[in-house]
Each structure stands twice: as structure tokens, then as C-alpha cells.
Amino acid sequence: MAKQTLDQKLAILSDAAKYDASCASSGSTKRDSRDGKSLGSNEGSGICHAYAPDGRCISLLKILMTNFCIYDCSYCINRVSSNVTRARFSVDEVVKLTIEFYRRNYIEGLFLSSGVIRSPDATMSDMVQIARKLRHEENFRGYIHLKTIPDAAPELIAEAGLLADRLSINVELPTDAAVQQYAPEKKPDQIRKAMADVRLRKDAGKEKSYTGKRSPRFAPAGQSTK
């Protein structure tokens, strides 16, 4: 396969992210005003909208880190057996895109999800590294929403919650029987445990220690699912 450009990866992985229904307006068609008769534009490469904790509507760069995946969930377009064009961003490419979009005032934050590559821990580690670089190396103070992976190590999800404004974990399907039928590699108990751990960590962050100090804020905008 020929080496993909960053623009080609962005086109593939922003389109693949539209199936992650956690933003309010990610399905619009592309429009622009280059005909000289209209005003404004609606760029098709991954810009969606969400609401900040204070109620503001904010623009997010909504992408997958990769649409490669080791799982074969029958309902997912990016399942391992699906015949779709694949792409993968490096950690530094996601950081670069986020900062460049932010500096051009296209976005106010990042929504990052991913297919599972190599292992849940390896994938979650890369996503956490992206958030860590944005926060600590680029001093990025914009909004970050990370779609976490339930099977990843608890310490990775814990760090993700200290870096991101919001975490989300997919429950996948409404019943355990449906998960067993359509996504047998997923574990409903593990999904519920991961969601409960996020809630407990968030609750603990609201409490003061015996010295009167509060714990670091954990996913201050909360968690969501679909």
C-alpha cells in the first residue's frame, strides 16, 4: 500500500469517527463559499460540536487514532474482517493536527477514539500519550474527550481521567446476550467495571483529604456512553 499523506489519513479517520455518536452534529455535508455568492463554510474533515460543562457549544476535531482493529464485532464497520480502507495516525501526528487546527481557530478541543491495535493496553497507552503531550508539552488547555478501552489497565484509564475533560466507554449493546452474539470478544462485566471505576475516581476527586486539599480533578466533564 502506498504511503498515505496526513490529509489522506485525516479524510479516512475523520469519516470513520462519524459512527461514534458522542457529538451533537458530526453528520453534516460539506459546504463552502468559494463560489463568491455565499458566506461561511462547513469543512468535512472531522469538525463536530459538543457541549462544555458550562453549557458552551464548542467545536472539536473528531477522529479515530486508527480504524485498524483486532476485534470482529459484527455491527462495527471497522471490524477486522471488514473491507474498508485503513489508516493510522502516529501519536505526534494527532498532536500536530490538534495544535494546528486550534491555532487556526477551527476547533476548541479534541474528541479521540480508536480501533484496538496490538492490545487494549497498547492502544490506550498511545491515546494517553497523545493527551499527555498536548497537556504537558504543548500546554494545550482546550477540551479533550477520550474514548477509553474497558480492557485497558486501570492505571491507564486513571491517567486518562487526569488529562481529559471527559471519558466515555461504549456499552456496545443493550443486553449481555446481544454482546455475546455480536461481539463475543467483548466482556460486559469488564465494561461495567471500567465505567464504575471511572465514576468512583470522579467521586473521589470531589472529596478533600484530611489536610483539606482536594484530589486532582478527574474527568471534570464526566463520562458518557452510547
Coordinates of C-alpha atoms in Angstrom, one line a residue:
M1 CA 0.0 0.0 0.0
A2 CA 1.3 3.5 -0.9
K3 CA 2.3 5.7 1.9
Q4 CA -0.6 7.9 2.9
T5 CA -0.4 11.7 3.4
L6 CA -1.6 13.3 6.6
D7 CA -4.6 14.8 4.6
Q8 CA -5.5 11.3 3.3
K9 CA -5.3 9.9 6.9
L10 CA -7.5 12.7 8.1
A11 CA -10.1 12.1 5.5
I12 CA -10.3 8.4 6.3
L13 CA -10.1 8.6 10.1
S14 CA -12.5 11.6 10.5
D15 CA -15.0 9.8 8.3
A16 CA -14.6 6.6 10.3
A17 CA -15.2 8.6 13.5
K18 CA -18.7 9.6 12.4
Y19 CA -20.0 6.3 13.7
D20 CA -19.1 7.3 17.3
A21 CA -22.3 9.0 18.2
S22 CA -21.0 11.1 21.1
C23 CA -21.1 14.6 19.5
A24 CA -24.1 16.6 18.6
S25 CA -23.5 17.5 14.9
S26 CA -21.0 15.3 13.2
G27 CA -23.1 14.2 10.2
S28 CA -23.4 17.4 8.2
T29 CA -22.5 17.6 4.5
K30 CA -19.5 19.6 3.3
R31 CA -20.3 23.2 2.1
D32 CA -18.1 26.1 1.3
S33 CA -18.4 29.7 0.0
R34 CA -15.8 29.6 -2.8
D35 CA -18.4 30.4 -5.4
G36 CA -18.4 34.0 -4.2
K37 CA -22.1 34.0 -3.7
S38 CA -22.4 32.7 -0.2
L39 CA -20.9 33.2 3.3
G40 CA -19.1 30.7 5.6
S41 CA -18.1 27.1 5.2
N42 CA -18.6 23.7 6.7
E43 CA -15.4 21.7 6.4
G44 CA -15.9 18.0 6.0
S45 CA -12.8 16.8 7.8
G46 CA -13.7 15.9 11.3
I47 CA -15.2 19.0 12.9
C48 CA -18.1 18.3 15.2
H49 CA -19.7 20.0 18.1
A50 CA -20.2 19.2 21.8
Y51 CA -21.2 21.0 24.9
A52 CA -18.7 22.0 27.6
P53 CA -19.6 21.7 31.3
D54 CA -20.6 25.4 31.4
G55 CA -23.1 24.9 28.6
R56 CA -21.0 26.4 25.8
C57 CA -21.2 24.7 22.3
I58 CA -17.6 24.0 21.3
S59 CA -16.0 22.7 18.1
L60 CA -14.0 19.5 18.3
L61 CA -11.6 17.7 16.0
K62 CA -13.3 14.3 16.0
I63 CA -11.0 11.5 14.7
L64 CA -10.0 7.9 15.2
M65 CA -6.4 7.3 16.1
T66 CA -6.8 4.3 13.8
N67 CA -9.5 2.2 12.1
F68 CA -7.4 -0.9 12.3
C69 CA -8.9 -3.3 14.9
I70 CA -8.1 -6.7 16.2
Y71 CA -11.8 -7.3 17.1
D72 CA -14.5 -8.6 14.8
C73 CA -17.7 -7.1 16.2
S74 CA -20.4 -7.8 13.6
Y75 CA -22.0 -4.3 13.9
C76 CA -18.8 -2.3 13.5
I77 CA -17.7 -1.0 10.1
N78 CA -14.1 -1.1 11.3
R79 CA -14.1 -4.8 12.4
V80 CA -11.1 -6.8 11.4
S81 CA -13.0 -8.7 8.7
S82 CA -14.4 -5.5 7.1
N83 CA -13.1 -4.5 3.7
V84 CA -12.5 -0.8 4.4
T85 CA -9.6 1.5 3.6
R86 CA -7.4 1.5 6.7
A87 CA -5.2 4.3 8.1
R88 CA -3.4 5.0 11.3
F89 CA -2.1 8.3 12.9
S90 CA 1.1 8.3 14.9
V91 CA 1.0 10.0 18.3
D92 CA 2.8 13.0 17.0
E93 CA 0.5 13.4 14.0
V94 CA -2.6 13.7 16.2
V95 CA -0.8 16.2 18.4
K96 CA 0.3 18.2 15.4
L97 CA -3.2 18.2 13.8
T98 CA -4.8 19.3 17.1
I99 CA -2.5 22.1 17.7
E100 CA -2.6 23.4 14.1
F101 CA -6.4 23.2 14.0
Y102 CA -6.5 25.0 17.3
R103 CA -4.1 27.8 16.3
R104 CA -6.2 28.4 13.2
N105 CA -9.3 28.8 15.4
Y106 CA -11.0 25.8 13.7
I107 CA -11.5 23.9 16.9
E108 CA -11.6 24.3 20.7
G109 CA -10.8 20.7 21.5
L110 CA -10.3 17.1 20.5
F111 CA -12.5 14.0 20.5
L112 CA -10.3 11.0 20.1
S113 CA -11.4 7.4 19.7
S114 CA -9.7 4.4 18.2
G115 CA -9.9 0.8 16.9
V116 CA -7.9 -1.6 19.1
I117 CA -4.5 -2.4 17.7
R118 CA -2.0 -4.9 19.2
S119 CA -3.8 -4.9 22.5
P120 CA -6.1 -2.8 24.6
D121 CA -3.2 -1.6 26.8
A122 CA -1.0 -0.7 23.8
T123 CA -3.9 1.3 22.2
M124 CA -4.9 3.1 25.4
S125 CA -1.2 3.9 26.1
D126 CA -0.9 5.7 22.8
M127 CA -4.1 7.7 23.4
V128 CA -2.9 8.7 26.9
Q129 CA 0.4 9.7 25.4
I130 CA -1.4 12.0 22.9
A131 CA -3.3 13.7 25.8
R132 CA -0.1 13.9 27.9
K133 CA 1.9 15.5 25.1
L134 CA -0.9 18.0 24.4
R135 CA -1.2 19.0 28.1
H136 CA 2.4 18.9 29.2
E137 CA 4.5 19.6 26.1
E138 CA 2.2 21.8 24.1
N139 CA 0.5 23.4 27.2
F140 CA -2.9 22.7 25.5
R141 CA -5.8 23.9 27.7
G142 CA -8.6 23.1 25.3
Y143 CA -11.2 20.4 25.8
I144 CA -10.2 16.7 25.4
H145 CA -12.7 13.8 25.2
L146 CA -11.1 10.4 25.2
K147 CA -13.0 7.2 24.3
T148 CA -11.4 4.7 26.6
I149 CA -11.0 1.0 26.2
P150 CA -12.6 -1.1 29.0
D151 CA -10.0 -3.9 28.9
A152 CA -7.1 -1.5 29.3
A153 CA -5.1 -1.4 32.6
P154 CA -6.8 0.7 35.3
E155 CA -3.8 2.8 35.7
L156 CA -4.0 3.9 32.0
I157 CA -7.7 4.9 32.4
A158 CA -6.7 6.7 35.7
E159 CA -4.1 8.8 33.9
A160 CA -6.6 9.4 31.0
G161 CA -9.0 10.9 33.5
L162 CA -6.4 13.3 34.9
L163 CA -5.6 14.5 31.4
A164 CA -9.0 14.6 29.7
D165 CA -12.1 16.6 30.4
R166 CA -14.5 13.8 29.6
L167 CA -14.1 10.0 29.3
S168 CA -16.5 7.6 27.6
I169 CA -16.8 3.9 27.4
N170 CA -19.1 2.1 25.0
V171 CA -21.6 -0.4 26.5
E172 CA -21.7 -1.8 22.9
L173 CA -25.2 -3.4 23.1
P174 CA -28.2 -3.3 25.4
T175 CA -28.0 -6.9 26.8
D176 CA -25.3 -9.3 27.7
A177 CA -26.8 -11.9 25.4
A178 CA -26.5 -9.5 22.4
V179 CA -22.9 -8.8 23.2
Q180 CA -22.2 -12.5 23.4
Q181 CA -23.8 -13.0 20.0
Y182 CA -22.5 -10.0 18.1
A183 CA -19.3 -9.1 19.9
P184 CA -18.1 -12.3 21.7
E185 CA -14.6 -10.9 22.3
K186 CA -16.1 -8.1 24.5
K187 CA -16.8 -8.7 28.2
P188 CA -19.9 -6.9 29.5
D189 CA -18.8 -7.3 33.1
Q190 CA -15.4 -5.6 32.3
I191 CA -17.2 -2.8 30.6
R192 CA -19.5 -2.2 33.6
K193 CA -16.5 -2.4 36.0
A194 CA -14.5 0.1 33.9
M195 CA -17.4 2.5 34.0
A196 CA -17.9 2.1 37.7
D197 CA -14.1 2.7 38.3
V198 CA -14.4 6.0 36.4
R199 CA -17.4 7.1 38.5
L200 CA -15.6 6.2 41.7
R201 CA -12.5 8.0 40.7
K202 CA -14.5 11.1 39.8
D203 CA -16.4 11.0 43.1
A204 CA -13.1 10.7 45.0
G205 CA -11.8 13.7 43.2
K206 CA -14.6 15.8 44.8
E207 CA -13.6 15.0 48.3
K208 CA -11.0 16.8 50.4
S209 CA -8.2 14.9 52.2
Y210 CA -7.6 15.2 55.9
T211 CA -5.2 18.1 55.2
G212 CA -8.1 19.9 53.5
K213 CA -6.7 19.6 50.0
R214 CA -8.7 18.3 47.1
S215 CA -7.5 15.5 44.9
P216 CA -6.6 16.3 41.3
R217 CA -9.7 16.7 39.1
F218 CA -10.7 13.5 37.4
A219 CA -12.7 13.8 34.1
P220 CA -14.4 17.0 35.3
A221 CA -16.9 17.0 32.5
G222 CA -18.0 13.4 33.5
Q223 CA -18.3 10.2 31.5
S224 CA -20.7 9.2 28.8
T225 CA -21.6 6.1 26.7
K226 CA -23.6 5.0 23.8

